[in-house]
Coordinates of C-alpha atoms in Angstrom, one line a residue:
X1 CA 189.1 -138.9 -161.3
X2 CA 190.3 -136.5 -164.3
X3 CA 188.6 -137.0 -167.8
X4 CA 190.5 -134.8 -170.8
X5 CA 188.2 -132.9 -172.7
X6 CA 190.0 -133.2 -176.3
X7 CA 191.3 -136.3 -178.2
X8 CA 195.0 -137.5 -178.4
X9 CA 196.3 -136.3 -182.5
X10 CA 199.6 -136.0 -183.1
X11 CA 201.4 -136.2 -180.0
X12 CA 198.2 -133.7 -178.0
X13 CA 195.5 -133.0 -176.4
X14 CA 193.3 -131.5 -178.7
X15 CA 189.7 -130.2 -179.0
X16 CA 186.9 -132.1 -180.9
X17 CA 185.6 -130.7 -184.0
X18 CA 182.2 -131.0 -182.5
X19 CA 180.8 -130.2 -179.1
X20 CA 179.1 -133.4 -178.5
X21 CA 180.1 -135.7 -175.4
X22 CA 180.1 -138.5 -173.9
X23 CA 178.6 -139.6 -170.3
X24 CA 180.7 -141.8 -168.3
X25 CA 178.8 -143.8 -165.5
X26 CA 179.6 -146.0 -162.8
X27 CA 177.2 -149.2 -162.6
X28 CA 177.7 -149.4 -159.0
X29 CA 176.0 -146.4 -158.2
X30 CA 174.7 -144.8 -161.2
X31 CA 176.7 -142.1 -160.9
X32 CA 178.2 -140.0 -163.7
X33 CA 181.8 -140.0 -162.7
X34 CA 183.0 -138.1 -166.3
X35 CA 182.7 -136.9 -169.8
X36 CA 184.8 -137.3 -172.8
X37 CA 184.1 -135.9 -176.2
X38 CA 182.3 -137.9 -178.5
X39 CA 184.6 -137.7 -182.0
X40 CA 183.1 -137.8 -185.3
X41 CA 184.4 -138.5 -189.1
X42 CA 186.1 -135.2 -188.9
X43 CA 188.4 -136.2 -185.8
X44 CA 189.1 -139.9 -187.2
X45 CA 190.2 -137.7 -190.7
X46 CA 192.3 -136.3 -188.2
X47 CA 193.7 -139.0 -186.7
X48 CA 194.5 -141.1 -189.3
X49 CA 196.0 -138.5 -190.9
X50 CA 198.2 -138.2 -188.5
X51 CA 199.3 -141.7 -188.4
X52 CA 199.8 -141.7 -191.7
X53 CA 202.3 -139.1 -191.7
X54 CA 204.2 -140.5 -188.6
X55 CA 204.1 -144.4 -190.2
X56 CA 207.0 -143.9 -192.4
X57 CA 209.5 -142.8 -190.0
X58 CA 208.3 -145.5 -187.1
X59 CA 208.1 -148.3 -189.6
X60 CA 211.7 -147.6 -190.4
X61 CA 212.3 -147.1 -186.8
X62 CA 214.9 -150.0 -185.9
X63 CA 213.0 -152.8 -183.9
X64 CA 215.5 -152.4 -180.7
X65 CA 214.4 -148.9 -180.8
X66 CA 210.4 -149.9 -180.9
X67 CA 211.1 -152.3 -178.3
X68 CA 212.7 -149.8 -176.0
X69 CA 209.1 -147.5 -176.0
X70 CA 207.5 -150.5 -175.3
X71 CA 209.5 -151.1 -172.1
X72 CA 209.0 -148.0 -171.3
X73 CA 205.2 -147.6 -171.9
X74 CA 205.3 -151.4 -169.7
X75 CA 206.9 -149.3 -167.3
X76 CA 204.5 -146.5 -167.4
X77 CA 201.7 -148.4 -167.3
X78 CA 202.9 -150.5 -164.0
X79 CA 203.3 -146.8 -162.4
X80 CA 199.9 -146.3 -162.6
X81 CA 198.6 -149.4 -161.2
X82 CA 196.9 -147.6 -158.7
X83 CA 195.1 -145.0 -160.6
X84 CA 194.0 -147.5 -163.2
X85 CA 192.8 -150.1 -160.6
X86 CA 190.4 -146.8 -159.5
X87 CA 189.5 -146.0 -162.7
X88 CA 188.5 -149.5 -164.1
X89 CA 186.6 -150.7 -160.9
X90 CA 184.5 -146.8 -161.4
X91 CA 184.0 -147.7 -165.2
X92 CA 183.6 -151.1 -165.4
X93 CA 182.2 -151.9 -161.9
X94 CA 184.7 -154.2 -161.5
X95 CA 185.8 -155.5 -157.8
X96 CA 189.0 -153.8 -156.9
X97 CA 190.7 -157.0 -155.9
X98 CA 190.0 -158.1 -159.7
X99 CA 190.7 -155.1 -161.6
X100 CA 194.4 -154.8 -159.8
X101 CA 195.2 -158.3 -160.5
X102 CA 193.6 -158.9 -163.8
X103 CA 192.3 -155.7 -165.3
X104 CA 195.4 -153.7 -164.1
X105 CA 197.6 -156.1 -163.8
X106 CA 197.9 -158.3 -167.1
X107 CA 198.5 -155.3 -169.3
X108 CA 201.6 -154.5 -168.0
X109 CA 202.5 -158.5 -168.6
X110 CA 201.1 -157.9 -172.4
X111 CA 202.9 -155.0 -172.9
X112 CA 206.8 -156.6 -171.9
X113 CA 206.1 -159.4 -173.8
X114 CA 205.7 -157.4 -177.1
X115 CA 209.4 -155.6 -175.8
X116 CA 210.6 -159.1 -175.9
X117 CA 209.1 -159.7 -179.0
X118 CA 209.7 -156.7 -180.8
X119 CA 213.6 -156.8 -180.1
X120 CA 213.6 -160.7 -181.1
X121 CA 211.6 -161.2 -183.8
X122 CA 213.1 -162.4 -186.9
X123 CA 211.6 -159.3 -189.1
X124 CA 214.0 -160.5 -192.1
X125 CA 214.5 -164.1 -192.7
X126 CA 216.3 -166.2 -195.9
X127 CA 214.0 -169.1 -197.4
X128 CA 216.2 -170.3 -200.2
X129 CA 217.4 -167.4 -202.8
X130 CA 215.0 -165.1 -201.4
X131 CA 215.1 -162.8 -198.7
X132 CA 211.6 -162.6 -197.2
X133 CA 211.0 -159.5 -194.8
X134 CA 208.1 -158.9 -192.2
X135 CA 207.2 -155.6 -192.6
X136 CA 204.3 -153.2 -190.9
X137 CA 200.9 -153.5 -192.9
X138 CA 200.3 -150.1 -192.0
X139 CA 197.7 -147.7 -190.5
X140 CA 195.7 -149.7 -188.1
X141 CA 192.5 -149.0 -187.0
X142 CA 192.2 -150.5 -183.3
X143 CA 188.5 -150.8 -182.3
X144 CA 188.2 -152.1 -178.4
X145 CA 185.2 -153.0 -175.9
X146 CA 184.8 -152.6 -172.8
X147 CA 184.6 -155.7 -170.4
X148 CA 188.2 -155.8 -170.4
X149 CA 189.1 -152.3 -171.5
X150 CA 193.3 -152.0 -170.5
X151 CA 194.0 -155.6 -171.9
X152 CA 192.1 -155.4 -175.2
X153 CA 194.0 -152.0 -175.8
X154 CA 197.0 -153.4 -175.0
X155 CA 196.4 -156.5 -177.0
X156 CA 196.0 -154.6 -180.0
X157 CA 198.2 -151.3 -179.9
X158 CA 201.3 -153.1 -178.6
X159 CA 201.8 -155.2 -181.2
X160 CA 200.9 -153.3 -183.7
X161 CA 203.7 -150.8 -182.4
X162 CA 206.2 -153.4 -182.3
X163 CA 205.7 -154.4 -186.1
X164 CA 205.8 -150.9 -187.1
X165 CA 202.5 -149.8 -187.2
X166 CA 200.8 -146.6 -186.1
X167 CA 197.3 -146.9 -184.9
X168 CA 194.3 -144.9 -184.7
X169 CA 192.0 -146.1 -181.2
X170 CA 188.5 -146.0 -180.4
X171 CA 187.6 -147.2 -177.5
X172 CA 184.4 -148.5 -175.9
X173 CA 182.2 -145.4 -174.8
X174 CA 181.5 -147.2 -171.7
X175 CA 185.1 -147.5 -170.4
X176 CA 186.9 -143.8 -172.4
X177 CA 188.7 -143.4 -169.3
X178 CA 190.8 -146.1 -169.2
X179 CA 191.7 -145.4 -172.5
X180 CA 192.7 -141.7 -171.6
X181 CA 195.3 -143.0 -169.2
X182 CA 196.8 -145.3 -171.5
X183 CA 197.0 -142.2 -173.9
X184 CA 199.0 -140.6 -171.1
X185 CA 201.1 -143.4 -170.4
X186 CA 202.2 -143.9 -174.6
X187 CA 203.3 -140.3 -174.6
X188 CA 205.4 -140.6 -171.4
X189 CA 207.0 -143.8 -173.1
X190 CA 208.1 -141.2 -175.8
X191 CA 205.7 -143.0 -178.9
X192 CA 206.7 -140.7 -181.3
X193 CA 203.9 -138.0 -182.3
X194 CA 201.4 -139.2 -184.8
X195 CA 202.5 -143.2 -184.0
X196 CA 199.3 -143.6 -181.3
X197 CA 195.9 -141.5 -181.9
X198 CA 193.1 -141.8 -179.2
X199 CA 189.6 -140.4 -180.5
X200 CA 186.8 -141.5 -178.1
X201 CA 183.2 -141.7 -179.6
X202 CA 180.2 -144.0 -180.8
X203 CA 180.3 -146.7 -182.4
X204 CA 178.5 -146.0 -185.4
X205 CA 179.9 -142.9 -185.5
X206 CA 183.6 -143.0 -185.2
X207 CA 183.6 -146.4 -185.4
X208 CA 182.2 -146.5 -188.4
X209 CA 184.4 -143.9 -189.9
X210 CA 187.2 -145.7 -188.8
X211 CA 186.3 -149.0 -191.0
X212 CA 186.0 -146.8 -193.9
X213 CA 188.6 -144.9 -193.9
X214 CA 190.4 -145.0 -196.9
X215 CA 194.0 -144.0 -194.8
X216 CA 193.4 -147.5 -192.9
X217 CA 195.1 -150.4 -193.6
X218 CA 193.6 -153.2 -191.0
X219 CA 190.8 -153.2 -189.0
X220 CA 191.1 -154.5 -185.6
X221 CA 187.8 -155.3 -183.9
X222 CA 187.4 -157.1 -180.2
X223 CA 183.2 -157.2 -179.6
X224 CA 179.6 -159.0 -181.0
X225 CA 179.9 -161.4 -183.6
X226 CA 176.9 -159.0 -184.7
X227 CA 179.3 -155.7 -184.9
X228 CA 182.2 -157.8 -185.8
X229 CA 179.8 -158.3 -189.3
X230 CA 179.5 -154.9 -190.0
X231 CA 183.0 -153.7 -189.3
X232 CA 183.9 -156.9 -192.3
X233 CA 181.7 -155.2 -194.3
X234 CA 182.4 -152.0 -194.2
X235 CA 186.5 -152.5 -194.1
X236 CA 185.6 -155.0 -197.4
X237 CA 184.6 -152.4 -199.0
X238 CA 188.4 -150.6 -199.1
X239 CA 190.0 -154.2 -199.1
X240 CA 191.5 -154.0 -195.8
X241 CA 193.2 -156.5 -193.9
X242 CA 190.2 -157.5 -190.5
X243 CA 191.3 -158.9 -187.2
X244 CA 188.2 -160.1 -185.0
X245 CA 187.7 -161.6 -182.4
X246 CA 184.2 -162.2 -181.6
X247 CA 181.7 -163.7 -179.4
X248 CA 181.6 -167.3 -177.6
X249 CA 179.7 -169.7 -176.0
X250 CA 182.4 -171.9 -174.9
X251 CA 181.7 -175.2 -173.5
X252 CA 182.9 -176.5 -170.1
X253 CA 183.4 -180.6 -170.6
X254 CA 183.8 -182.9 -167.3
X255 CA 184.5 -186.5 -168.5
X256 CA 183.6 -189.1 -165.4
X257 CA 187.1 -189.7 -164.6
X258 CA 186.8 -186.1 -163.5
X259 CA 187.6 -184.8 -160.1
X260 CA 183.8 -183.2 -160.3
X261 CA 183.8 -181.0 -157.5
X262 CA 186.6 -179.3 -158.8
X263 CA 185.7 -179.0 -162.1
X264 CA 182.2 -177.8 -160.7
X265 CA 183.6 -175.3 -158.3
X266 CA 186.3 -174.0 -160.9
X267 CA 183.6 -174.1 -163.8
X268 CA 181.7 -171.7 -161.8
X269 CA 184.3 -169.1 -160.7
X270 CA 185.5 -169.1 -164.5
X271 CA 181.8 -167.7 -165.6
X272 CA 181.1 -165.6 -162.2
X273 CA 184.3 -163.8 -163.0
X274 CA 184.5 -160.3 -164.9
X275 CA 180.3 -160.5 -163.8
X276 CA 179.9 -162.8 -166.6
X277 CA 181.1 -160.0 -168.9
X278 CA 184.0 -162.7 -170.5
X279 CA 183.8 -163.8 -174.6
X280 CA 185.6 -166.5 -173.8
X281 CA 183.7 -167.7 -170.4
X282 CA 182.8 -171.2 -170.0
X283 CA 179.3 -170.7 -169.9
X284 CA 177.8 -174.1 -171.1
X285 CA 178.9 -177.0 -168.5
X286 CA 178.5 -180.7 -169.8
X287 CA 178.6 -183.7 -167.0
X288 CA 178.0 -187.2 -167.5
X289 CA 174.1 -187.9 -167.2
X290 CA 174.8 -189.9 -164.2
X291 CA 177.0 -187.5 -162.5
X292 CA 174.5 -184.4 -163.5
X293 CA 172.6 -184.3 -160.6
X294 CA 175.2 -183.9 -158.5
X295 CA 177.0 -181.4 -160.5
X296 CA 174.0 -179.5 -160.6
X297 CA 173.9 -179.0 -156.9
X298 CA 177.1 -178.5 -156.6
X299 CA 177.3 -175.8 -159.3
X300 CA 174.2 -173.7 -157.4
X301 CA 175.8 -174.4 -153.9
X302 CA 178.9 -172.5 -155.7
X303 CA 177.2 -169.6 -157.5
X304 CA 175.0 -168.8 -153.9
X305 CA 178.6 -167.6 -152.9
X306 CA 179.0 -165.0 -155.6
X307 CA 176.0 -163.3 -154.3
X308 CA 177.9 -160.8 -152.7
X309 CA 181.2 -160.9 -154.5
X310 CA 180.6 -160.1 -157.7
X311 CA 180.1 -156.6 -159.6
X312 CA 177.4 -154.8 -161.5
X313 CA 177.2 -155.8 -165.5
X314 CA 178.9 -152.7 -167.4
X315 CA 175.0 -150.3 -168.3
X316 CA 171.2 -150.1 -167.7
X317 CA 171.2 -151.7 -171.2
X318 CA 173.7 -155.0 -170.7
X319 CA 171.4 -155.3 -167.2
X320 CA 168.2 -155.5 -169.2
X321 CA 169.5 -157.9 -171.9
X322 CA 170.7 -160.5 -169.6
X323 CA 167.4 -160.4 -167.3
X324 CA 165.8 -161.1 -170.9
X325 CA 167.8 -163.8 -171.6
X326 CA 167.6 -165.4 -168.3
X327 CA 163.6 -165.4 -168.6
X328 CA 164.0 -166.7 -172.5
X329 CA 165.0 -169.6 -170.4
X330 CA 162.9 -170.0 -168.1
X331 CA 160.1 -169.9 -170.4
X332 CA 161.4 -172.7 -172.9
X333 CA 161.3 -174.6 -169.5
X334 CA 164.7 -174.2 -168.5
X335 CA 165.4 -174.9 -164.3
X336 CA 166.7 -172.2 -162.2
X337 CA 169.0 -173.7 -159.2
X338 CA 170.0 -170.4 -158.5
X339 CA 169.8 -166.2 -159.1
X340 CA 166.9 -165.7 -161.4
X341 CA 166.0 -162.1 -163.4
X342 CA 165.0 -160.3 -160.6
X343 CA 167.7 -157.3 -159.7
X344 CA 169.6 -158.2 -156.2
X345 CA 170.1 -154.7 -155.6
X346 CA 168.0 -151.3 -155.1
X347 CA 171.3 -149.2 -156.4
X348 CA 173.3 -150.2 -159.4
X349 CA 173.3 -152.3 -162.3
X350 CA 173.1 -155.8 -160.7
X351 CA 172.6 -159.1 -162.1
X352 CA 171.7 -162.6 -159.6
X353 CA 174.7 -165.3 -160.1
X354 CA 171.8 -168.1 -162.2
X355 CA 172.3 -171.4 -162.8
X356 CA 170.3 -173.2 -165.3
X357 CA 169.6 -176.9 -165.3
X358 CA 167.6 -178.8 -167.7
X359 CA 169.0 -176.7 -170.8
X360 CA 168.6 -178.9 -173.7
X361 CA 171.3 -178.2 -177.0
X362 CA 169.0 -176.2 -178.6
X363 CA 167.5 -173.2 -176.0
X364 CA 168.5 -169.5 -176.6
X365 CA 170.5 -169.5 -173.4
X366 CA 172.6 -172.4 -174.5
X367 CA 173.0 -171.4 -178.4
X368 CA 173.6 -167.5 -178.0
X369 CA 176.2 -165.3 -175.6
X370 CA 174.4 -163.8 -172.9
X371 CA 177.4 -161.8 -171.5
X372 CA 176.3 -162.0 -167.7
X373 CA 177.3 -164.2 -164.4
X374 CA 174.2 -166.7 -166.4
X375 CA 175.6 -170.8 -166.3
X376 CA 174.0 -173.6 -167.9
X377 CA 174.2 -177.2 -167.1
X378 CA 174.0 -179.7 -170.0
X379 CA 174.1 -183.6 -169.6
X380 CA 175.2 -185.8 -172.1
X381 CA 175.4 -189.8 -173.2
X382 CA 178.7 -190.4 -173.8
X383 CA 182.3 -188.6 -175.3
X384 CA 180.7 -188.3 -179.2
X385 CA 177.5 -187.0 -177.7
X386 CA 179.1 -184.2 -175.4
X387 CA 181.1 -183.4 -178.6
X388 CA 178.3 -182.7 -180.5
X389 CA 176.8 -180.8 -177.8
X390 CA 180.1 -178.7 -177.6
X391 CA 180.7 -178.3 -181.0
X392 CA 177.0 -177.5 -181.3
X393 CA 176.9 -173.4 -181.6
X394 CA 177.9 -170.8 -184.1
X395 CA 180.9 -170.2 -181.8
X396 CA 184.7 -171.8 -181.1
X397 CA 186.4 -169.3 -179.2
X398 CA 187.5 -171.1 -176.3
X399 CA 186.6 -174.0 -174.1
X400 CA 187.6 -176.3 -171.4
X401 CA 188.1 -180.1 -170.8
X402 CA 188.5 -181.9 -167.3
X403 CA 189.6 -185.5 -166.7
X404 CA 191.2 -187.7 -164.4
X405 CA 194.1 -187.9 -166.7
X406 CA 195.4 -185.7 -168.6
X407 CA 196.3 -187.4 -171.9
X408 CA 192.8 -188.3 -171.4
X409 CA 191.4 -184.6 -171.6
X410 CA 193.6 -183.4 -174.1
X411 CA 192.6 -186.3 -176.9
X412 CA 188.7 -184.8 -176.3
X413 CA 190.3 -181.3 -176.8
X414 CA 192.1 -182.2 -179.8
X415 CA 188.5 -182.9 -181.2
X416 CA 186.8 -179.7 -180.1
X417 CA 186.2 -177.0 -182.8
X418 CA 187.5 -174.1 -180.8
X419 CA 190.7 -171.6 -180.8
X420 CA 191.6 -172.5 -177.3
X421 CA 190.8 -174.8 -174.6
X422 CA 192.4 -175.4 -171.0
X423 CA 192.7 -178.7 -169.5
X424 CA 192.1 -179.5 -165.8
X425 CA 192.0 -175.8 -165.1
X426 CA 195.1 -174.8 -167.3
X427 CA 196.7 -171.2 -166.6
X428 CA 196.1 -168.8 -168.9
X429 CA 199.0 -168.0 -171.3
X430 CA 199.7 -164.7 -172.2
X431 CA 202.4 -165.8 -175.2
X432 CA 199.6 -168.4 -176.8
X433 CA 197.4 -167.2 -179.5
X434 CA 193.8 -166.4 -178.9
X435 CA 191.5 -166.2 -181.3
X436 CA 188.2 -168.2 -182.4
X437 CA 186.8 -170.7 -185.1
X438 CA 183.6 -170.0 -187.0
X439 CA 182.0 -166.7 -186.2
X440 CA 183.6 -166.2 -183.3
X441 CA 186.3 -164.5 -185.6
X442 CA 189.4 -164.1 -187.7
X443 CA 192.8 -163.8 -186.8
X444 CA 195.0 -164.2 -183.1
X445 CA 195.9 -162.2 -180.6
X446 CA 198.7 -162.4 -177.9
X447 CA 202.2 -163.6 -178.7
X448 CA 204.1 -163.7 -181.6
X449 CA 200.6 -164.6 -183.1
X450 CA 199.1 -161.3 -182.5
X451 CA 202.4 -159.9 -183.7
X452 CA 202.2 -161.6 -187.0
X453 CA 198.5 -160.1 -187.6
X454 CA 200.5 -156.5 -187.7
X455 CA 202.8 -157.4 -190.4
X456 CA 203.0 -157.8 -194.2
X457 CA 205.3 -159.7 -196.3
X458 CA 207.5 -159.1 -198.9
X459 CA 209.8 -161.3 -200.6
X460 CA 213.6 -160.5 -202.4
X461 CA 214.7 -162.7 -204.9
X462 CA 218.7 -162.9 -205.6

């Protein structure tokens, strides 16, 4: 597995203006399996310099034209299926199964629907006696984590490539090398030099100097509600435009009509998968107090079978916090029906599938986001009761709602506060917008949503 040892500027490989670097490490084993540079203020200088010099020409750039580099870097992306599925399961931990499929494998679906979009989209439209164009809002600072490192990339640079945009990305230092090979794959799709900048580093570092940066236009942030704060602040400073999407704590409804095994057996895969490592996870479940006792034991029978099928969390670090979290709950008296903090493995960065009952509303592990394979089982009263209970967090990212009929589950949806929810096990969309209410951020992604966060407007008056 290759690691470059210089940042993508302007169309290159290049050296880091300092010779500090970054670690990578597999959470299976513990293994270092690379090292990147570690870019400071100096290389994000660099890089947005850069973009700013190459904006002009891509923003004028006909949209057919930005649509065909797109194809191709769909195409480029879906030759490497392979090598990517390697490098994500080594970085993230993820199961190999999982990071083809899902890691590996939506990306490329992300990436041809901005094509589409980019060759469809009505960039110039007439509202009355003006003429009202959809232009690129400029340099965009793309600032990605690491749980689901391709698709957040993708999610981010390729429509900001198909309004017009050239971006500057930082990537998560957990997960650099993922990052690296979609570096590769832009410049084999012929991005023009300057358009896509990669400059690997820390967070507070390069991060940081991203927010700031006076050449950045729009910061786009994927990560903590907590970060997602400080990059606001610091891109309020310079007035820029802030996409973020943030944390969750998404609630899981099963009305009695219910088919509850499924929902319980569903409910449980959804926060097992990714190890928990999901913002949009359905980690609270809410069943009918007469129905919770079953549920219960249904959900613990389910989780028992992740024991062996699921992956490490991501470091040493996310390991500890969720063992913290998950005895914060035992000690306000939650139930464990299942896992529990201790680690289920000598090697590797492993957290126990748990299942909480007796959570009451207002307990740490159902108020803040644990980020691990942690589910807790709420009952509630009656529909206004589980609504308050759902509605109950700082969070509305996403959510789910499961009845016997349909119309039925979609009227409770309509009342959730939350960005998206899916009902009876919906398929995720890849056109539909994603984003969150409250502080679990600003803005969409995804679709001609996400699209729209990359543009400006402007209107002509005749």
């Amino acid at each position: 597995m290759k690691a470059h040892d210089g940042l993508y500027i302007d169309g290159a490989w290049r050296p880091a203006a300092g010779r500090d670097v970054i670690e990578v490490v597999n959470p299976a084993d513990e293994q270092i399996i690379g090292r990147v540079p570690a870019g400071d203020a100096q290389d994000v200088d660099a890089a947005v310099r850069a973009a700013r010099a190459a904006l002009p020409d891509w923003a004028a750039t006909p949209p057919a034209e930005r649509a065909a580099r797109l194809a191709a870097l769909r195409d480029a992306l879906a030759a490497r299926a392979d090598e990517l599925t390697e490098t994500i399961t080594a970085e993230l931990g993820a199961p190999p199964d999982f990071a083809r499929t899902v890691q590996a494998g939506l990306p490329v679906a992300v990436a041809g629907s901005y094509a589409e979009l980019a060759a469809t989209h009505p960039f110039e439209e007439k509202v009355g006696n003006s003429t009202v164009l959809h232009e690129p809002v400029g340099v965009v600072a793309a600032i990605t984590p690491w749980n689901y490192p391709l698709h957040q990339i993708v999610a981010k640079v390729a429509p900001a490539l198909a309004a017009g945009c050239a971006v500057v990305l930082k990537p998560a230092e957990n997960t650099p090398l993922t990052a690296q090979l979609f570096a590769e794959a832009v410049h084999e799709a012929g991005v023009p030099a300057g358009v896509f900048n990669l400059v690997t580093g820390l967070g507070p570092v390069a991060g940081q100097a991203l927010a700031e940066h006076p050449g950045v236009d729009l910061v786009s942030f994927t990560g903590s509600t907590a970060v997602g704060r400080r990059i606001g602040a610091a891109a309020g400073a310079g007035v820029k435009r802030v996409a973020l999407e943030l944390g969750g704590k998404s609630a899981n409804v099963i009305l009695p009509s219910a088919d509850l095994a499924k929902a319980v057996k569903v409910g449980v895969a959804n926060v097992m998968a990714n190890s928990g490592q999901t913002c949009s996870a359905w980690t609270r479940m809410l069943v009918h107090r007469d129905q919770y006792d079953e549920a219960v034991t249904l959900a613990a029978e389910a989780a028992a079978k992740y024991g062996d099928r699921i992956g490490p969390v991501v470091s040493q670090r996310q390991r500890d916090r969720v063992r913290g979290y998950i005895e914060k709950g035992v000690a306000e008296g939650a139930r464990l029906v299942a896992g529990g903090p201790e680690s289920p493995r000598e090697q590797g960065w492993f957290v126990s599938p748990t299942v909480f009952a007796d959570v009451t509303p207002d307990m740490t592990v159902a108020q803040e986001e644990i980020f691990g394979p942690v589910l807790c089982v709420l009952p509630y009263d009656d529909e206004d009761d589980a609504l308050r209970i759902a509605d109950g967090t700082v969070y509305g990212l996403a959510g789910a709602v499961w009845a016997g009929d349909e119309d039925e589950a979609a009227a409770f949806a309509r009342r959730m506060s939350t960005g998206q929810v899916d009902i009876n096990g919906g398929r995720f969309n890849p056109l539909a917008p994603f984003g969150g209410y409250k502080q679990s951020g600003v803005g969409r992604e995804l679709g001609a949503f996400g699209l729209a966060e990359y543009l400006q407007t402007k209107s002509l008056q005749f």
